Coordinates of C-alpha atoms in Angstrom, one line a residue:
M1 CA -6.2 -31.8 4.5
R2 CA -4.6 -31.1 7.9
S3 CA -7.6 -32.3 9.8
Q4 CA -7.5 -35.8 8.2
D5 CA -4.1 -36.4 9.7
I6 CA -5.8 -37.1 13.0
M7 CA -9.1 -38.4 11.6
Q8 CA -8.4 -41.6 9.6
G9 CA -7.9 -45.2 10.8
P10 CA -8.5 -46.9 14.0
E11 CA -5.6 -45.1 15.7
W12 CA -7.6 -41.9 15.5
A13 CA -11.0 -43.3 16.5
N14 CA -10.8 -41.4 19.8
V15 CA -10.7 -38.1 17.9
R16 CA -13.8 -39.1 15.8
A17 CA -15.6 -40.2 19.0
L18 CA -15.0 -36.8 20.6
Y19 CA -16.4 -35.0 17.6
K20 CA -19.4 -37.4 17.5
A21 CA -20.0 -36.6 21.1
G22 CA -20.8 -33.1 19.9
G23 CA -23.3 -34.4 17.3
F24 CA -21.0 -34.4 14.3
T25 CA -21.4 -37.3 11.7
D26 CA -18.8 -39.3 9.7
A27 CA -19.8 -37.4 6.6
E28 CA -19.1 -34.0 8.2
L29 CA -15.8 -35.1 9.6
K30 CA -14.5 -36.0 6.1
K31 CA -15.0 -32.5 4.8
P32 CA -12.7 -29.5 5.4
L33 CA -12.9 -28.5 9.0
I34 CA -13.2 -24.7 9.1
G35 CA -12.6 -22.8 12.3
V36 CA -15.0 -19.9 12.8
V37 CA -13.3 -17.4 15.1
N38 CA -16.0 -15.3 16.8
A39 CA -15.2 -12.3 18.9
F40 CA -18.8 -11.7 19.8
N41 CA -19.7 -10.3 23.2
D42 CA -22.4 -8.1 24.7
I43 CA -20.0 -5.4 25.8
C44 CA -18.5 -4.1 22.6
P45 CA -21.2 -2.6 20.3
G46 CA -19.1 -3.3 17.2
H47 CA -19.3 -7.0 18.0
V48 CA -22.9 -7.5 18.9
V49 CA -23.8 -8.2 15.3
L50 CA -21.2 -11.1 15.2
K51 CA -23.6 -13.6 16.8
D52 CA -26.0 -13.5 13.8
M53 CA -23.2 -13.1 11.3
T54 CA -21.6 -16.3 12.6
K55 CA -24.7 -18.3 11.7
R56 CA -24.5 -17.0 8.1
V57 CA -20.8 -17.8 7.9
K58 CA -21.5 -21.4 9.0
E59 CA -24.3 -21.7 6.4
G60 CA -21.8 -20.5 3.7
I61 CA -19.3 -23.1 4.8
Y62 CA -21.9 -25.9 4.7
A63 CA -23.1 -24.7 1.3
A64 CA -19.6 -24.9 -0.1
G65 CA -18.9 -28.4 1.3
G66 CA -17.1 -27.7 4.5
T67 CA -17.8 -28.2 8.2
P68 CA -17.8 -25.2 10.5
L69 CA -16.4 -25.3 14.0
E70 CA -17.0 -22.2 16.0
F71 CA -14.7 -21.0 18.8
G72 CA -14.5 -17.6 20.6
T73 CA -11.9 -15.0 21.5
I74 CA -11.9 -11.7 23.3
G75 CA -13.0 -8.4 21.8
A76 CA -12.4 -5.4 24.1
C77 CA -13.9 -2.0 23.3
D78 CA -11.4 0.8 23.1
G79 CA -14.1 3.4 23.8
I80 CA -15.2 1.8 27.0
A81 CA -11.6 1.2 28.1
M82 CA -10.6 4.9 27.3
A83 CA -8.9 7.1 29.9
H84 CA -8.5 4.7 32.7
D85 CA -6.3 1.7 33.5
G86 CA -8.3 -0.5 31.3
M87 CA -6.7 1.1 28.2
K88 CA -3.4 -0.5 29.3
Y89 CA -4.9 -3.9 28.3
I90 CA -6.2 -3.0 24.8
L91 CA -3.0 -3.2 22.7
P92 CA -1.8 -6.3 24.7
G93 CA -5.2 -7.9 23.8
R94 CA -4.0 -8.0 20.1
E95 CA -1.4 -10.6 21.1
D96 CA -4.0 -12.5 23.2
I97 CA -6.2 -13.0 20.1
A98 CA -3.3 -14.1 17.9
N99 CA -2.3 -16.6 20.6
D100 CA -5.9 -17.9 20.9
I101 CA -6.1 -18.6 17.2
E102 CA -2.7 -20.3 17.1
T103 CA -3.7 -22.5 20.1
M104 CA -7.0 -23.6 18.7
V105 CA -5.8 -24.2 15.1
Q106 CA -2.8 -26.2 16.1
A107 CA -4.4 -28.2 18.8
H108 CA -7.2 -29.3 16.5
R109 CA -5.5 -29.4 13.1
L110 CA -8.1 -27.2 11.4
D111 CA -8.0 -26.7 7.7
G112 CA -9.2 -23.1 7.3
L113 CA -10.5 -20.1 9.2
V114 CA -13.1 -17.4 8.9
L115 CA -12.3 -14.6 11.3
L116 CA -15.1 -12.4 12.6
G117 CA -14.2 -9.1 14.3
S118 CA -14.8 -5.4 14.0
C119 CA -12.9 -3.2 16.4
D120 CA -9.5 -1.7 17.0
K121 CA -7.0 -4.4 18.1
I122 CA -9.3 -7.4 17.4
V123 CA -8.9 -7.0 13.6
P124 CA -5.1 -7.0 13.5
G125 CA -5.0 -9.7 16.3
M126 CA -7.0 -12.0 14.0
L127 CA -4.8 -11.2 11.0
L128 CA -1.7 -11.9 13.0
G129 CA -3.1 -15.2 14.2
A130 CA -4.1 -16.2 10.6
L131 CA -0.6 -15.3 9.3
R132 CA 1.1 -17.2 12.1
V133 CA -0.7 -20.5 11.5
N134 CA -0.9 -19.9 7.7
I135 CA -3.9 -21.9 6.8
P136 CA -6.5 -20.6 4.2
S137 CA -8.4 -17.7 5.9
V138 CA -11.0 -15.0 5.2
F139 CA -11.6 -12.1 7.5
V140 CA -15.1 -10.5 7.7
N141 CA -15.9 -7.5 9.9
G142 CA -19.2 -6.6 11.6
G143 CA -19.4 -3.2 9.9
P144 CA -19.6 0.4 11.1
A145 CA -22.5 1.9 13.0
L146 CA -24.7 4.4 11.2
P147 CA -23.7 7.9 12.2
G148 CA -25.8 10.3 14.2
R149 CA -27.1 13.4 12.5
M150 CA -26.6 17.0 13.6
K151 CA -27.0 19.7 10.9
Q152 CA -26.5 22.8 13.1
N153 CA -23.2 23.7 14.7
N154 CA -21.5 20.5 13.5
P155 CA -17.8 20.7 14.3
Y156 CA -16.9 18.4 11.4
G157 CA -18.6 20.6 8.9
G158 CA -21.2 18.1 7.5
E159 CA -24.4 16.7 8.8
Y160 CA -23.2 13.6 10.5
I161 CA -21.6 12.9 13.9
D162 CA -20.1 9.9 15.6
H163 CA -19.0 8.7 19.1
S164 CA -15.8 10.8 19.1
I165 CA -17.8 14.0 19.3
I166 CA -18.8 13.2 22.9
Q167 CA -15.3 13.4 24.3
Q168 CA -14.5 16.5 22.1
S169 CA -17.7 18.1 23.5
E170 CA -16.6 17.6 27.1
G171 CA -14.0 20.2 26.4
A172 CA -16.6 22.5 24.9
L173 CA -18.8 21.9 27.9
K174 CA -15.9 22.7 30.3
S175 CA -15.1 25.9 28.5
G176 CA -18.8 27.0 28.3
K177 CA -19.2 26.7 24.6
I178 CA -22.2 24.3 24.9
T179 CA -24.8 23.7 27.5
Q180 CA -25.4 20.6 29.6
K181 CA -28.6 20.0 27.7
E182 CA -26.7 20.1 24.4
F183 CA -24.1 17.7 25.8
D184 CA -26.7 15.3 27.0
W185 CA -28.3 15.3 23.5
L186 CA -25.0 14.3 22.0
E187 CA -24.6 11.4 24.5
N188 CA -28.0 10.0 23.5
N189 CA -27.8 10.6 19.7
A190 CA -24.2 10.3 18.5
V191 CA -24.3 6.5 18.2
P192 CA -27.7 5.4 17.0
T193 CA -27.0 1.8 16.1
I194 CA -24.6 -1.1 16.8
G195 CA -21.4 -1.3 14.8
S196 CA -17.8 -0.1 15.0
C197 CA -17.6 3.7 15.4
A198 CA -18.9 5.5 12.4
M199 CA -15.8 7.5 11.7
L200 CA -12.5 6.4 10.3
G201 CA -10.9 5.3 13.6
T202 CA -8.6 2.4 14.0
A203 CA -11.4 -0.2 13.8
N204 CA -12.7 0.8 10.4
T205 CA -9.1 1.6 9.2
M206 CA -8.0 -1.9 9.9
C207 CA -11.1 -3.4 8.3
C208 CA -10.4 -1.4 5.2
L209 CA -6.7 -2.4 5.2
A210 CA -7.6 -6.1 5.6
E211 CA -9.7 -5.8 2.5
A212 CA -6.9 -3.8 0.7
M213 CA -4.5 -6.6 1.4
G214 CA -6.9 -9.2 0.0
M215 CA -7.8 -10.9 3.3
A216 CA -11.4 -9.8 3.1
L217 CA -13.9 -10.1 0.2
P218 CA -14.0 -7.0 -2.0
G219 CA -16.5 -4.3 -1.0
T220 CA -17.2 -5.8 2.4
A221 CA -15.3 -3.5 4.8
A222 CA -17.6 -0.5 4.9
I223 CA -21.0 -2.2 4.8
P224 CA -23.0 -0.8 7.8
A225 CA -23.6 -3.3 10.6
V226 CA -27.3 -3.0 10.3
Y227 CA -27.6 -3.5 6.5
S228 CA -28.7 -6.8 5.0
Q229 CA -25.6 -6.9 2.9
R230 CA -23.6 -7.5 6.0
M231 CA -25.3 -11.0 6.4
Q232 CA -24.6 -11.6 2.7
A233 CA -21.0 -10.8 3.3
A234 CA -20.9 -13.3 6.1
F235 CA -22.4 -16.1 4.0
N236 CA -20.1 -15.3 1.1
S237 CA -17.0 -15.3 3.4
G238 CA -17.9 -18.8 4.6
Y239 CA -18.4 -20.0 1.1
A240 CA -15.1 -18.5 -0.1
V241 CA -12.9 -20.1 2.6
V242 CA -13.7 -23.6 1.4
D243 CA -12.6 -22.7 -2.1
L244 CA -9.3 -21.4 -0.6
V245 CA -8.8 -24.7 1.1
K246 CA -9.3 -26.6 -2.1
K247 CA -6.9 -24.2 -3.9
D248 CA -4.5 -24.2 -1.0
I249 CA -4.2 -20.4 -1.0
K250 CA -2.9 -19.3 2.4
P251 CA -2.5 -16.0 4.2
R252 CA 1.2 -15.7 3.4
D253 CA 0.4 -16.2 -0.3
V254 CA -2.0 -13.2 0.0
V255 CA 0.0 -10.9 2.4
N256 CA 3.5 -10.0 1.1
R257 CA 5.5 -6.9 0.6
K258 CA 3.4 -5.8 -2.4
T259 CA 0.1 -6.1 -0.6
I260 CA 1.5 -4.5 2.6
E261 CA 2.6 -1.5 0.5
N262 CA -0.8 -1.4 -1.2
A263 CA -2.5 -1.3 2.2
I264 CA -0.2 1.5 3.4
R265 CA -1.0 3.6 0.3
V266 CA -4.7 3.0 0.8
N267 CA -4.3 4.1 4.4
S268 CA -2.8 7.4 3.2
A269 CA -5.6 7.7 0.6
I270 CA -8.4 7.3 3.2
G271 CA -6.7 9.2 6.0
G272 CA -6.4 6.1 8.2
S273 CA -5.4 5.8 11.8
T274 CA -1.9 6.3 13.2
N275 CA -2.4 2.9 14.9
A276 CA -2.0 1.4 11.4
V277 CA 1.7 1.8 11.8
L278 CA 1.8 -0.5 14.8
H279 CA -0.4 -3.1 13.2
M280 CA 1.1 -3.1 9.7
L281 CA 4.6 -3.5 11.1
A282 CA 3.3 -6.4 13.2
I283 CA 1.5 -7.9 10.2
A284 CA 4.7 -7.7 8.2
Y285 CA 6.5 -9.5 11.0
E286 CA 4.0 -12.4 11.0
A287 CA 4.0 -12.5 7.2
R288 CA 7.8 -12.9 7.2
V289 CA 8.3 -9.6 5.4
D290 CA 11.3 -7.4 6.3
F291 CA 9.6 -4.0 6.7
T292 CA 10.6 -1.1 8.9
I293 CA 8.9 2.1 10.2
D294 CA 10.9 4.1 7.7
D295 CA 9.7 1.8 4.9
F296 CA 6.2 2.6 6.2
G297 CA 7.0 6.4 6.1
K298 CA 8.4 6.2 2.5
T299 CA 5.4 4.1 1.2
A300 CA 2.9 6.4 2.9
L301 CA 4.2 9.4 0.9
E302 CA 3.4 7.6 -2.4
A303 CA -0.3 8.2 -2.2
P304 CA -2.2 11.5 -1.5
H305 CA -5.2 11.9 0.7
L306 CA -8.4 11.2 -1.3
V307 CA -11.2 10.7 1.2
A308 CA -12.0 13.3 3.9
M309 CA -13.7 11.1 6.6
I310 CA -14.2 12.1 10.2
P311 CA -11.9 13.1 12.0
A312 CA -10.1 14.5 8.9
G313 CA -13.2 15.7 7.1
A314 CA -17.0 15.8 7.1
Y315 CA -17.7 12.3 5.7
T316 CA -18.4 9.0 7.5
L317 CA -18.1 5.4 6.7
L318 CA -21.7 5.5 5.4
D319 CA -20.7 8.0 2.8
F320 CA -17.6 6.0 1.9
Y321 CA -19.7 2.8 1.6
E322 CA -22.3 4.5 -0.7
A323 CA -19.5 5.9 -2.9
G324 CA -18.1 2.4 -3.4
G325 CA -15.8 1.8 -0.4
V326 CA -12.3 0.3 -0.6
P327 CA -12.5 -1.1 -4.2
A328 CA -13.6 2.4 -5.4
V329 CA -10.7 4.2 -3.8
M330 CA -8.3 1.5 -5.0
K331 CA -9.6 1.8 -8.5
E332 CA -8.9 5.6 -8.4
M333 CA -5.3 4.9 -7.3
Q334 CA -4.5 1.9 -9.5
S335 CA -1.5 3.8 -10.9
V336 CA 0.3 3.5 -7.5
L337 CA -0.8 -0.1 -6.6
Y338 CA 0.4 -3.6 -7.4
L339 CA -2.5 -5.3 -9.1
D340 CA -1.2 -8.8 -9.8
N341 CA -1.3 -10.2 -6.3
V342 CA -3.8 -13.0 -5.4
T343 CA -6.6 -12.3 -2.9
C344 CA -9.0 -14.4 -0.8
T345 CA -11.3 -14.6 -3.8
G346 CA -8.7 -16.7 -5.6
K347 CA -8.4 -13.9 -8.2
T348 CA -6.0 -11.0 -8.5
L349 CA -6.7 -7.6 -7.2
K350 CA -6.9 -6.4 -10.8
E351 CA -9.7 -8.9 -11.6
N352 CA -11.6 -8.0 -8.4
L353 CA -11.5 -4.2 -9.2
E354 CA -13.1 -4.7 -12.6
H355 CA -16.5 -5.1 -10.9
F356 CA -16.4 -1.8 -9.0
E357 CA -16.6 2.0 -9.7
N358 CA -16.4 5.3 -7.8
R359 CA -20.0 6.5 -7.4
N360 CA -19.2 9.8 -5.8
R361 CA -16.1 11.8 -6.5
D362 CA -17.1 14.4 -3.9
V363 CA -16.4 11.6 -1.3
I364 CA -13.7 9.7 -3.1
H365 CA -11.5 12.1 -5.0
A366 CA -9.6 11.2 -8.2
I367 CA -5.9 10.8 -7.6
D368 CA -5.2 13.9 -9.7
N369 CA -7.6 15.9 -7.6
P370 CA -6.8 14.9 -4.0
V371 CA -8.1 16.4 -0.8
H372 CA -4.5 16.9 0.3
K373 CA -1.4 16.3 -1.7
W374 CA 0.3 14.8 1.4
G375 CA -0.6 11.3 2.6
G376 CA -2.4 10.3 5.7
I377 CA 0.6 9.2 7.9
A378 CA 4.0 10.7 8.4
I379 CA 7.1 9.4 10.2
L380 CA 9.1 12.0 12.1
H381 CA 12.8 11.8 13.3
G382 CA 15.0 14.1 15.3
N383 CA 16.9 14.3 18.5
L384 CA 13.7 13.8 20.4
A385 CA 12.7 10.7 18.4
P386 CA 15.9 9.1 17.0
E387 CA 14.0 5.8 16.3
G388 CA 11.0 7.6 14.9
A389 CA 7.6 9.0 15.8
V390 CA 4.2 9.0 14.1
T391 CA 1.8 11.7 13.2
K392 CA -1.2 12.2 10.9
P393 CA -1.0 15.1 8.5
S394 CA -4.5 14.6 7.1
A395 CA -6.0 15.3 10.6
I396 CA -3.7 18.2 11.4
P397 CA -4.9 21.7 10.3
A398 CA -2.5 23.1 7.7
E399 CA -1.5 26.0 10.0
A400 CA -0.2 23.6 12.6
H401 CA 2.0 21.5 10.3
K402 CA 4.9 23.5 11.7
F403 CA 4.7 24.2 15.4
T404 CA 7.1 25.5 18.0
G405 CA 6.3 25.8 21.7
K406 CA 7.4 25.4 25.3
A407 CA 7.1 22.0 27.0
V408 CA 4.4 21.4 29.6
I409 CA 5.3 18.0 31.2
F410 CA 2.9 15.4 32.5
E411 CA 4.2 12.1 33.7
N412 CA 1.0 10.2 32.8
E413 CA -2.4 10.5 31.1
Q414 CA -4.4 11.3 34.3
D415 CA -2.0 14.1 35.2
A416 CA -2.5 15.5 31.7
L417 CA -6.3 15.3 31.9
D418 CA -6.3 16.9 35.3
G419 CA -4.0 19.7 34.1
I420 CA -6.0 20.4 30.9
R421 CA -9.3 20.4 32.9
A422 CA -7.7 22.8 35.3
L423 CA -6.8 25.1 32.4
K424 CA -3.1 24.8 33.0
V425 CA -2.4 24.4 29.2
H426 CA -2.4 27.5 27.0
E427 CA -2.1 28.5 23.4
G428 CA 1.5 27.8 22.1
D429 CA 2.3 25.0 24.6
V430 CA 3.6 21.6 23.7
V431 CA 2.0 19.1 26.0
V432 CA 4.3 16.2 26.8
I433 CA 2.7 13.0 28.1
R434 CA 5.4 10.4 28.8
N435 CA 5.7 7.0 30.4
A436 CA 3.0 5.8 28.1
G437 CA 4.9 3.5 25.7
P438 CA 4.4 -0.2 25.3
R439 CA 6.7 -0.9 28.3
G440 CA 6.3 2.3 30.2
G441 CA 2.5 2.4 30.2
P442 CA 2.6 -0.5 30.0
G443 CA 0.4 -1.4 27.1
M444 CA 0.9 2.0 25.2
P445 CA -2.4 3.5 26.3
E446 CA -4.1 6.0 23.9
Q447 CA -3.8 9.7 24.8
Y448 CA -7.1 10.2 23.0
K449 CA -9.0 12.1 25.6
A450 CA -6.4 14.7 26.2
M451 CA -6.3 15.7 22.6
K452 CA -10.2 15.6 22.4
L453 CA -10.4 18.0 25.4
L454 CA -8.1 20.4 23.7
V455 CA -10.0 20.3 20.4
G456 CA -13.2 21.0 22.3
M457 CA -11.5 24.0 24.0
N458 CA -10.6 25.3 20.5
L459 CA -6.9 24.6 21.2
G460 CA -6.5 21.7 18.8
S461 CA -4.3 23.6 16.3
K462 CA -2.9 26.0 19.0
V463 CA -1.4 23.4 21.2
C464 CA 0.6 20.3 20.2
V465 CA 0.5 17.1 22.2
I466 CA 3.5 14.7 22.0
T467 CA 3.8 11.4 23.7
D468 CA 5.6 8.0 23.7
G469 CA 2.1 6.6 23.9
R470 CA -0.3 6.5 21.0
F471 CA -3.5 8.2 19.8
S472 CA -6.9 7.0 18.6
G473 CA -7.8 6.9 15.0
S474 CA -10.4 9.5 15.7
N475 CA -8.0 12.1 17.0
N476 CA -7.5 15.4 15.2
G477 CA -5.5 18.5 16.0
C478 CA -1.7 18.8 16.3
F479 CA -0.3 15.6 17.8
V480 CA 2.8 13.3 17.6
G481 CA 2.8 9.8 19.1
H482 CA 4.9 6.7 19.2
I483 CA 8.0 8.7 20.2
T484 CA 10.9 6.2 20.4
P485 CA 12.8 5.2 22.3
E486 CA 10.2 5.6 25.0
A487 CA 10.9 7.1 28.4
Y488 CA 11.0 3.7 30.0
D489 CA 13.8 2.7 27.6
D490 CA 15.8 5.8 28.5
G491 CA 14.6 7.7 25.4
P492 CA 15.2 11.5 25.1
I493 CA 11.6 12.2 26.1
K494 CA 12.5 11.1 29.6
Y495 CA 14.8 14.1 30.0
L496 CA 12.5 16.9 28.8
R497 CA 11.8 19.6 31.4
N498 CA 9.1 22.2 31.6
G499 CA 9.9 25.2 29.4
D500 CA 12.1 23.3 26.9
E501 CA 11.6 24.5 23.4
I502 CA 10.2 21.8 21.0
S503 CA 9.7 22.1 17.3
I504 CA 7.6 19.9 15.0
D505 CA 7.7 20.1 11.2
V506 CA 5.2 17.6 9.9
D507 CA 6.0 18.2 6.2
K508 CA 9.8 17.9 6.6
G509 CA 9.4 14.9 9.1
I510 CA 11.3 16.6 12.0
I511 CA 10.7 16.6 15.7
E512 CA 13.5 18.4 17.7
A513 CA 14.1 19.9 21.1
K514 CA 16.6 22.6 22.0
V515 CA 18.1 20.3 24.6
D516 CA 21.6 18.8 25.2
F517 CA 20.3 15.3 25.9
E518 CA 23.7 13.9 26.7
A519 CA 24.2 16.5 29.4
R520 CA 20.7 15.8 30.8
R521 CA 21.5 12.0 30.9
K522 CA 24.5 12.7 33.0
E523 CA 22.4 14.8 35.4
G524 CA 19.8 12.0 35.6
A525 CA 16.1 12.0 35.7
S526 CA 13.6 10.2 38.0
M527 CA 11.1 7.7 36.8
P528 CA 7.6 7.3 38.4
D529 CA 6.9 4.2 40.4
N530 CA 4.8 2.1 38.0
K531 CA 4.9 -1.5 39.1
V532 CA 2.6 -3.9 37.4
E533 CA 1.5 -7.6 37.8
G534 CA -0.5 -10.2 36.0
Y535 CA -0.5 -10.1 32.2
L536 CA 1.0 -6.6 32.0
Y537 CA 4.0 -7.9 33.9
H538 CA 4.7 -10.4 31.2
Y539 CA 3.8 -7.9 28.5
R540 CA 6.3 -5.3 29.7
R541 CA 9.1 -7.9 29.9
N542 CA 8.5 -9.2 26.3
V543 CA 7.1 -6.4 24.1
A544 CA 9.2 -4.7 21.5
S545 CA 9.4 -1.0 20.8
S546 CA 6.5 0.7 19.0
S547 CA 9.0 1.4 16.2
L548 CA 9.0 -2.4 15.6
G549 CA 5.2 -2.7 15.9
A550 CA 5.0 -3.4 19.6
I551 CA 5.3 -7.1 18.7
I552 CA 6.1 -9.9 21.0
K553 CA 8.6 -12.1 19.1
T554 CA 7.3 -15.5 18.1
R555 CA 10.4 -16.9 16.5
D556 CA 14.2 -16.6 16.7

């Protein structure tokens, strides 16, 4: 075991003494030392449950013959950081978490890891860290919140609602479609419990994909935060990691090209977040797998949309869990998956799936009876995005899959929000929000609120929003993000002008502008003054394009 390299003999007595100062015994120090990475805090509702879960993880580790060693990392809430400068720090936080894990594991020669997180960038940050240090690891999430219930006038068409309806309803309030009293009711009832947001946003998407890759125990991703099974999952995850240490099964044994492709197909099947593109490309990088944005696009087309969860349908993670969750959808799509890869159970995916079934085909469709024949994510190219752009067909109304309109330019998110609230955007417009990429933002802030305001104004399919920034997993309507190169890197989006004609064809994978960009480059274009300092200064100088996963390189 790695830990024993600095634990045996008189020359390492100082290390033993320091552990003993914390109350550890000789017997405990001879066992596998398992890092328990806890992203608990009081701010993020998706992480409140992690304090109690960590206790159960430690008990599982002890029961299996290991010694748990807890340490913390950050866990910022996208929802609270939304639509202000705080959102610039959310994606950079992913790299912070990976660095925290690397630092603690390597400084203390730990033997294994259990990673506890729930929300958007925390989950991929933990997976990146585990892949980088490559010691036996199990990820366990805190679980989704229970949804709110609203049977009348439900915009999603079912009986459940979630946090994202609040932002959407601001547009409805602004346009007079609902009253202040109705809006206040939504604020107080849309999120009735702790947990990650109840719809299929980035948080729950990445928890599902961690399970699909084999980094989390089967059937654990969708267990609600407030259910007793969540604590059982914590115990079992702690127990499982000790077995992985004994068998020497490491993250890069689990995560390879086959499992990455499996996860991308599952993302299409469940209608997962566009942010999965960033995170899966980054995961591929840390897994030492050569995988491009176009590989993602090709793989995403290989599975149809099987589960219509909010924002792409009426169902929530609660419905998905009750129907069987990730194993049930993977069992329905076995014909397009690799089944022979090892998972964190020590067994293959095929062996794991034998114990599960689809309990509700209204929620999880059979692969020969999909919700949509197209997949959940599409990669677009064209003269406006020569290095690629990302959209989500499963969340775009069919009538808006092909859209042509005139550009209405906003230089940043706040200008766009002000313009939309001032009713300066009209049916048929293409809203352009630029200077929002990984370097231009910096931090690639989500343009979530602008899209939600438009949906609330009943313009979601009548206006298209395009940006070099990104969107939330909860967005729906007509939108295209991750346009590369970004404006900061002299991409074509920098040279768009008000009134330019822009065409998007989601099904053909095209985004074009009727613009001679070479001529525009010769004429030049001004850039807004957007100086930064602190961490964002370093992030801007080092981060790669979103078409490369917005990674910060960690090796030559």
